[in-house]
mmCIF file with all atom_site columns, C-alpha atoms in Angstrom:
data_model
loop_
_atom_site.group_PDB
_atom_site.id
_atom_site.type_symbol
_atom_site.label_atom_id
_atom_site.label_alt_id
_atom_site.label_comp_id
_atom_site.label_asym_id
_atom_site.label_entity_id
_atom_site.label_seq_id
_atom_site.pdbx_PDB_ins_code
_atom_site.Cartn_x
_atom_site.Cartn_y
_atom_site.Cartn_z
_atom_site.occupancy
_atom_site.B_iso_or_equiv
_atom_site.pdbx_formal_charge
_atom_site.auth_seq_id
_atom_site.auth_comp_id
_atom_site.auth_asym_id
_atom_site.auth_atom_id
_atom_site.pdbx_PDB_model_num
ATOM 1   C CA . MET A 1 1   ? 17.087  3.520   -5.509  1.00 0.00 ? 406 MET A CA 1
ATOM 2   C CA . SER A 1 2   ? 16.757  2.501   -1.906  1.00 0.00 ? 407 SER A CA 1
ATOM 3   C CA . LEU A 1 3   ? 13.563  2.979   0.065   1.00 0.00 ? 408 LEU A CA 1
ATOM 4   C CA . ASP A 1 4   ? 13.857  3.858   3.716   1.00 0.00 ? 409 ASP A CA 1
ATOM 5   C CA . ARG A 1 5   ? 11.365  5.030   6.309   1.00 0.00 ? 410 ARG A CA 1
ATOM 6   C CA . ASP A 1 6   ? 11.852  8.685   5.341   1.00 0.00 ? 411 ASP A CA 1
ATOM 7   C CA . ASP A 1 7   ? 11.031  7.872   1.711   1.00 0.00 ? 412 ASP A CA 1
ATOM 8   C CA . ILE A 1 8   ? 7.716   6.358   2.807   1.00 0.00 ? 413 ILE A CA 1
ATOM 9   C CA . VAL A 1 9   ? 6.861   9.370   4.963   1.00 0.00 ? 414 VAL A CA 1
ATOM 10  C CA . ASP A 1 10  ? 7.955   11.807  2.239   1.00 0.00 ? 415 ASP A CA 1
ATOM 11  C CA . ALA A 1 11  ? 5.835   10.215  -0.518  1.00 0.00 ? 416 ALA A CA 1
ATOM 12  C CA . ALA A 1 12  ? 4.481   12.640  -3.098  1.00 0.00 ? 417 ALA A CA 1
ATOM 13  C CA . LEU A 1 13  ? 1.934   14.485  -0.974  1.00 0.00 ? 418 LEU A CA 1
ATOM 14  C CA . THR A 1 14  ? 0.521   16.369  -3.926  1.00 0.00 ? 419 THR A CA 1
ATOM 15  C CA . LEU A 1 15  ? -0.998  13.220  -5.394  1.00 0.00 ? 420 LEU A CA 1
ATOM 16  C CA . LEU A 1 16  ? -1.761  11.492  -2.115  1.00 0.00 ? 421 LEU A CA 1
ATOM 17  C CA . ASN A 1 17  ? -5.300  12.820  -1.980  1.00 0.00 ? 422 ASN A CA 1
ATOM 18  C CA . ASP A 1 18  ? -5.958  12.864  -5.730  1.00 0.00 ? 423 ASP A CA 1
ATOM 19  C CA . GLN A 1 19  ? -9.208  11.009  -6.486  1.00 0.00 ? 424 GLN A CA 1
ATOM 20  C CA . VAL A 1 20  ? -7.709  8.950   -9.332  1.00 0.00 ? 425 VAL A CA 1
ATOM 21  C CA . PHE A 1 21  ? -4.811  7.777   -7.159  1.00 0.00 ? 426 PHE A CA 1
ATOM 22  C CA . LEU A 1 22  ? -7.197  7.039   -4.287  1.00 0.00 ? 427 LEU A CA 1
ATOM 23  C CA . GLU A 1 23  ? -9.440  4.900   -6.499  1.00 0.00 ? 428 GLU A CA 1
ATOM 24  C CA . ALA A 1 24  ? -6.447  3.120   -8.043  1.00 0.00 ? 429 ALA A CA 1
ATOM 25  C CA . SER A 1 25  ? -5.112  2.405   -4.543  1.00 0.00 ? 430 SER A CA 1
ATOM 26  C CA . GLN A 1 26  ? -8.477  1.053   -3.435  1.00 0.00 ? 431 GLN A CA 1
ATOM 27  C CA . ALA A 1 27  ? -8.725  -1.230  -6.480  1.00 0.00 ? 432 ALA A CA 1
ATOM 28  C CA . LEU A 1 28  ? -5.191  -2.566  -5.998  1.00 0.00 ? 433 LEU A CA 1
ATOM 29  C CA . GLY A 1 29  ? -5.740  -2.823  -2.252  1.00 0.00 ? 434 GLY A CA 1
ATOM 30  C CA . LYS A 1 30  ? -8.841  -4.935  -2.806  1.00 0.00 ? 435 LYS A CA 1
ATOM 31  C CA . LEU A 1 31  ? -6.956  -7.155  -5.253  1.00 0.00 ? 436 LEU A CA 1
ATOM 32  C CA . LEU A 1 32  ? -3.998  -7.644  -2.899  1.00 0.00 ? 437 LEU A CA 1
ATOM 33  C CA . ALA A 1 33  ? -6.239  -8.250  0.122   1.00 0.00 ? 438 ALA A CA 1
ATOM 34  C CA . SER A 1 34  ? -8.054  -10.998 -1.764  1.00 0.00 ? 439 SER A CA 1
ATOM 35  C CA . CYS A 1 35  ? -4.834  -12.917 -2.486  1.00 0.00 ? 440 CYS A CA 1
ATOM 36  C CA . SER A 1 36  ? -3.995  -15.853 -0.246  1.00 0.00 ? 441 SER A CA 1
ATOM 37  C CA . GLN A 1 37  ? -0.245  -15.373 -0.641  1.00 0.00 ? 442 GLN A CA 1
ATOM 38  C CA . GLU A 1 38  ? 2.025   -14.195 2.161   1.00 0.00 ? 443 GLU A CA 1
ATOM 39  C CA . ASP A 1 39  ? 2.582   -10.447 2.546   1.00 0.00 ? 444 ASP A CA 1
ATOM 40  C CA . ALA A 1 40  ? 6.054   -10.449 0.974   1.00 0.00 ? 445 ALA A CA 1
ATOM 41  C CA . ILE A 1 41  ? 4.712   -12.001 -2.216  1.00 0.00 ? 446 ILE A CA 1
ATOM 42  C CA . ARG A 1 42  ? 1.849   -9.502  -2.371  1.00 0.00 ? 447 ARG A CA 1
ATOM 43  C CA . ILE A 1 43  ? 4.270   -6.607  -1.907  1.00 0.00 ? 448 ILE A CA 1
ATOM 44  C CA . GLY A 1 44  ? 6.333   -8.077  -4.750  1.00 0.00 ? 449 GLY A CA 1
ATOM 45  C CA . VAL A 1 45  ? 3.241   -8.180  -6.969  1.00 0.00 ? 450 VAL A CA 1
ATOM 46  C CA . LEU A 1 46  ? 2.502   -4.549  -6.133  1.00 0.00 ? 451 LEU A CA 1
ATOM 47  C CA . TYR A 1 47  ? 6.063   -3.528  -6.985  1.00 0.00 ? 452 TYR A CA 1
ATOM 48  C CA . ARG A 1 48  ? 6.017   -5.364  -10.289 1.00 0.00 ? 453 ARG A CA 1
ATOM 49  C CA . ARG A 1 49  ? 2.705   -3.748  -11.251 1.00 0.00 ? 454 ARG A CA 1
ATOM 50  C CA . ALA A 1 50  ? 3.679   -0.227  -10.192 1.00 0.00 ? 455 ALA A CA 1
ATOM 51  C CA . LEU A 1 51  ? 7.444   -0.140  -10.756 1.00 0.00 ? 456 LEU A CA 1
ATOM 52  C CA . SER A 1 52  ? 8.139   -3.059  -13.106 1.00 0.00 ? 457 SER A CA 1
ATOM 53  C CA . ARG A 1 53  ? 10.698  -4.462  -10.681 1.00 0.00 ? 458 ARG A CA 1
ATOM 54  C CA . ARG A 1 54  ? 11.008  -6.433  -7.473  1.00 0.00 ? 459 ARG A CA 1
ATOM 55  C CA . PRO A 1 55  ? 11.377  -4.606  -4.162  1.00 0.00 ? 460 PRO A CA 1
ATOM 56  C CA . HIS A 1 56  ? 14.824  -4.415  -2.601  1.00 0.00 ? 461 HIS A CA 1
ATOM 57  C CA . PRO A 1 57  ? 15.068  -6.175  0.784   1.00 0.00 ? 462 PRO A CA 1
ATOM 58  C CA . ASP A 1 58  ? 15.039  -2.863  2.688   1.00 0.00 ? 463 ASP A CA 1
ATOM 59  C CA . GLU A 1 59  ? 11.975  -1.691  0.748   1.00 0.00 ? 464 GLU A CA 1
ATOM 60  C CA . LEU A 1 60  ? 10.216  -4.953  1.476   1.00 0.00 ? 465 LEU A CA 1
ATOM 61  C CA . ALA A 1 61  ? 11.016  -4.690  5.191   1.00 0.00 ? 466 ALA A CA 1
ATOM 62  C CA . ALA A 1 62  ? 9.851   -1.067  5.362   1.00 0.00 ? 467 ALA A CA 1
ATOM 63  C CA . LEU A 1 63  ? 6.544   -1.811  3.646   1.00 0.00 ? 468 LEU A CA 1
ATOM 64  C CA . GLN A 1 64  ? 5.960   -4.943  5.731   1.00 0.00 ? 469 GLN A CA 1
ATOM 65  C CA . SER A 1 65  ? 6.472   -2.874  8.870   1.00 0.00 ? 470 SER A CA 1
ATOM 66  C CA . TYR A 1 66  ? 4.156   -0.149  7.552   1.00 0.00 ? 471 TYR A CA 1
ATOM 67  C CA . LEU A 1 67  ? 1.500   -2.753  6.645   1.00 0.00 ? 472 LEU A CA 1
ATOM 68  C CA . ASN A 1 68  ? 1.622   -4.235  10.152  1.00 0.00 ? 473 ASN A CA 1
ATOM 69  C CA . GLN A 1 69  ? 1.341   -0.789  11.743  1.00 0.00 ? 474 GLN A CA 1
ATOM 70  C CA . GLN A 1 70  ? -1.656  0.089   9.592   1.00 0.00 ? 475 GLN A CA 1
ATOM 71  C CA . ARG A 1 71  ? -3.368  -3.196  10.427  1.00 0.00 ? 476 ARG A CA 1
ATOM 72  C CA . GLU A 1 72  ? -3.030  -2.409  14.128  1.00 0.00 ? 477 GLU A CA 1
ATOM 73  C CA . LEU A 1 73  ? -4.369  1.136   13.710  1.00 0.00 ? 478 LEU A CA 1
ATOM 74  C CA . LEU A 1 74  ? -7.298  -0.158  11.683  1.00 0.00 ? 479 LEU A CA 1
ATOM 75  C CA . LYS A 1 75  ? -8.097  -2.925  14.184  1.00 0.00 ? 480 LYS A CA 1
ATOM 76  C CA . ALA A 1 76  ? -8.001  -0.392  17.019  1.00 0.00 ? 481 ALA A CA 1
ATOM 77  C CA . GLY A 1 77  ? -10.394 1.870   15.137  1.00 0.00 ? 482 GLY A CA 1
ATOM 78  C CA . THR A 1 78  ? -7.884  4.709   14.976  1.00 0.00 ? 483 THR A CA 1
ATOM 79  C CA . LEU A 1 79  ? -8.289  4.691   11.181  1.00 0.00 ? 484 LEU A CA 1
ATOM 80  C CA . ASP A 1 80  ? -11.637 4.289   9.393   1.00 0.00 ? 485 ASP A CA 1
ATOM 81  C CA . ALA A 1 81  ? -11.344 1.066   7.384   1.00 0.00 ? 486 ALA A CA 1
ATOM 82  C CA . ALA A 1 82  ? -14.585 1.652   5.464   1.00 0.00 ? 487 ALA A CA 1
ATOM 83  C CA . ALA A 1 83  ? -13.577 5.130   4.313   1.00 0.00 ? 488 ALA A CA 1
ATOM 84  C CA . ILE A 1 84  ? -10.039 4.107   3.391   1.00 0.00 ? 489 ILE A CA 1
ATOM 85  C CA . SER A 1 85  ? -10.962 0.935   1.535   1.00 0.00 ? 490 SER A CA 1
ATOM 86  C CA . GLY A 1 86  ? -14.129 2.287   -0.053  1.00 0.00 ? 491 GLY A CA 1
ATOM 87  C CA . ALA A 1 87  ? -15.559 -1.158  0.746   1.00 0.00 ? 492 ALA A CA 1
ATOM 88  C CA . LYS A 1 88  ? -18.395 -0.560  3.176   1.00 0.00 ? 493 LYS A CA 1
ATOM 89  C CA . ASP A 1 89  ? -20.093 -3.795  2.055   1.00 0.00 ? 494 ASP A CA 1
ATOM 90  C CA . LEU A 1 90  ? -17.247 -6.078  3.230   1.00 0.00 ? 495 LEU A CA 1
ATOM 91  C CA . ALA A 1 91  ? -17.240 -7.863  6.579   1.00 0.00 ? 496 ALA A CA 1
ATOM 92  C CA . GLU A 1 92  ? -15.044 -6.215  9.222   1.00 0.00 ? 497 GLU A CA 1
ATOM 93  C CA . PRO A 1 93  ? -11.930 -8.452  8.975   1.00 0.00 ? 498 PRO A CA 1
ATOM 94  C CA . LYS A 1 94  ? -11.883 -8.250  5.163   1.00 0.00 ? 499 LYS A CA 1
ATOM 95  C CA . ARG A 1 95  ? -12.548 -4.493  5.252   1.00 0.00 ? 500 ARG A CA 1
ATOM 96  C CA . ILE A 1 96  ? -9.578  -3.990  7.602   1.00 0.00 ? 501 ILE A CA 1
ATOM 97  C CA . GLU A 1 97  ? -7.287  -6.069  5.377   1.00 0.00 ? 502 GLU A CA 1
ATOM 98  C CA . THR A 1 98  ? -8.455  -4.220  2.260   1.00 0.00 ? 503 THR A CA 1
ATOM 99  C CA . ALA A 1 99  ? -7.882  -0.863  3.960   1.00 0.00 ? 504 ALA A CA 1
ATOM 100 C CA . ALA A 1 100 ? -4.388  -1.889  5.092   1.00 0.00 ? 505 ALA A CA 1
ATOM 101 C CA . TRP A 1 101 ? -3.433  -2.909  1.560   1.00 0.00 ? 506 TRP A CA 1
ATOM 102 C CA . THR A 1 102 ? -5.005  0.276   0.191   1.00 0.00 ? 507 THR A CA 1
ATOM 103 C CA . LEU A 1 103 ? -2.696  2.304   2.436   1.00 0.00 ? 508 LEU A CA 1
ATOM 104 C CA . VAL A 1 104 ? 0.365   0.317   1.347   1.00 0.00 ? 509 VAL A CA 1
ATOM 105 C CA . THR A 1 105 ? -0.631  0.746   -2.285  1.00 0.00 ? 510 THR A CA 1
ATOM 106 C CA . ARG A 1 106 ? -1.030  4.489   -1.795  1.00 0.00 ? 511 ARG A CA 1
ATOM 107 C CA . VAL A 1 107 ? 2.570   4.669   -0.573  1.00 0.00 ? 512 VAL A CA 1
ATOM 108 C CA . VAL A 1 108 ? 3.931   2.820   -3.598  1.00 0.00 ? 513 VAL A CA 1
ATOM 109 C CA . LEU A 1 109 ? 1.783   4.703   -6.123  1.00 0.00 ? 514 LEU A CA 1
ATOM 110 C CA . ASN A 1 110 ? 2.981   7.998   -4.664  1.00 0.00 ? 515 ASN A CA 1
ATOM 111 C CA . LEU A 1 111 ? 6.689   7.217   -4.814  1.00 0.00 ? 516 LEU A CA 1
ATOM 112 C CA . ASP A 1 112 ? 8.660   9.536   -7.056  1.00 0.00 ? 517 ASP A CA 1
ATOM 113 C CA . GLU A 1 113 ? 9.913   6.454   -8.902  1.00 0.00 ? 518 GLU A CA 1
ATOM 114 C CA . THR A 1 114 ? 6.341   5.447   -9.737  1.00 0.00 ? 519 THR A CA 1
ATOM 115 C CA . ILE A 1 115 ? 5.298   8.890   -10.877 1.00 0.00 ? 520 ILE A CA 1
ATOM 116 C CA . THR A 1 116 ? 8.375   9.778   -12.936 1.00 0.00 ? 521 THR A CA 1
ATOM 117 C CA . LYS A 1 117 ? 9.377   6.248   -14.074 1.00 0.00 ? 522 LYS A CA 1
ATOM 118 C CA . GLU A 1 118 ? 13.060  7.224   -13.860 1.00 0.00 ? 523 GLU A CA 1
#
């Protein structure tokens, strides 16, 4: 299965706002934000945890692009990093990074492949 930009946008909207998925995304986002590895490695870790496989190159590129976009929106204050990350006690740079990874995690956890395990 190949992941393109439309797949990211069309993630399972029904579960996107589910409290359990939100909390799972926040926990994974916090974990990934705390890693000192480069983004590609962290995305690989997320894929292995959620999908039991490595991301394809196009999936990796799409999520890297999405991560960078979210970081910019969070830095600009367009998105509320504290609300997204659930980490109001973190310093601003760490809160932004945690929120960005929370958003990336939400995408992966809401993929049809994650939900159905097909």
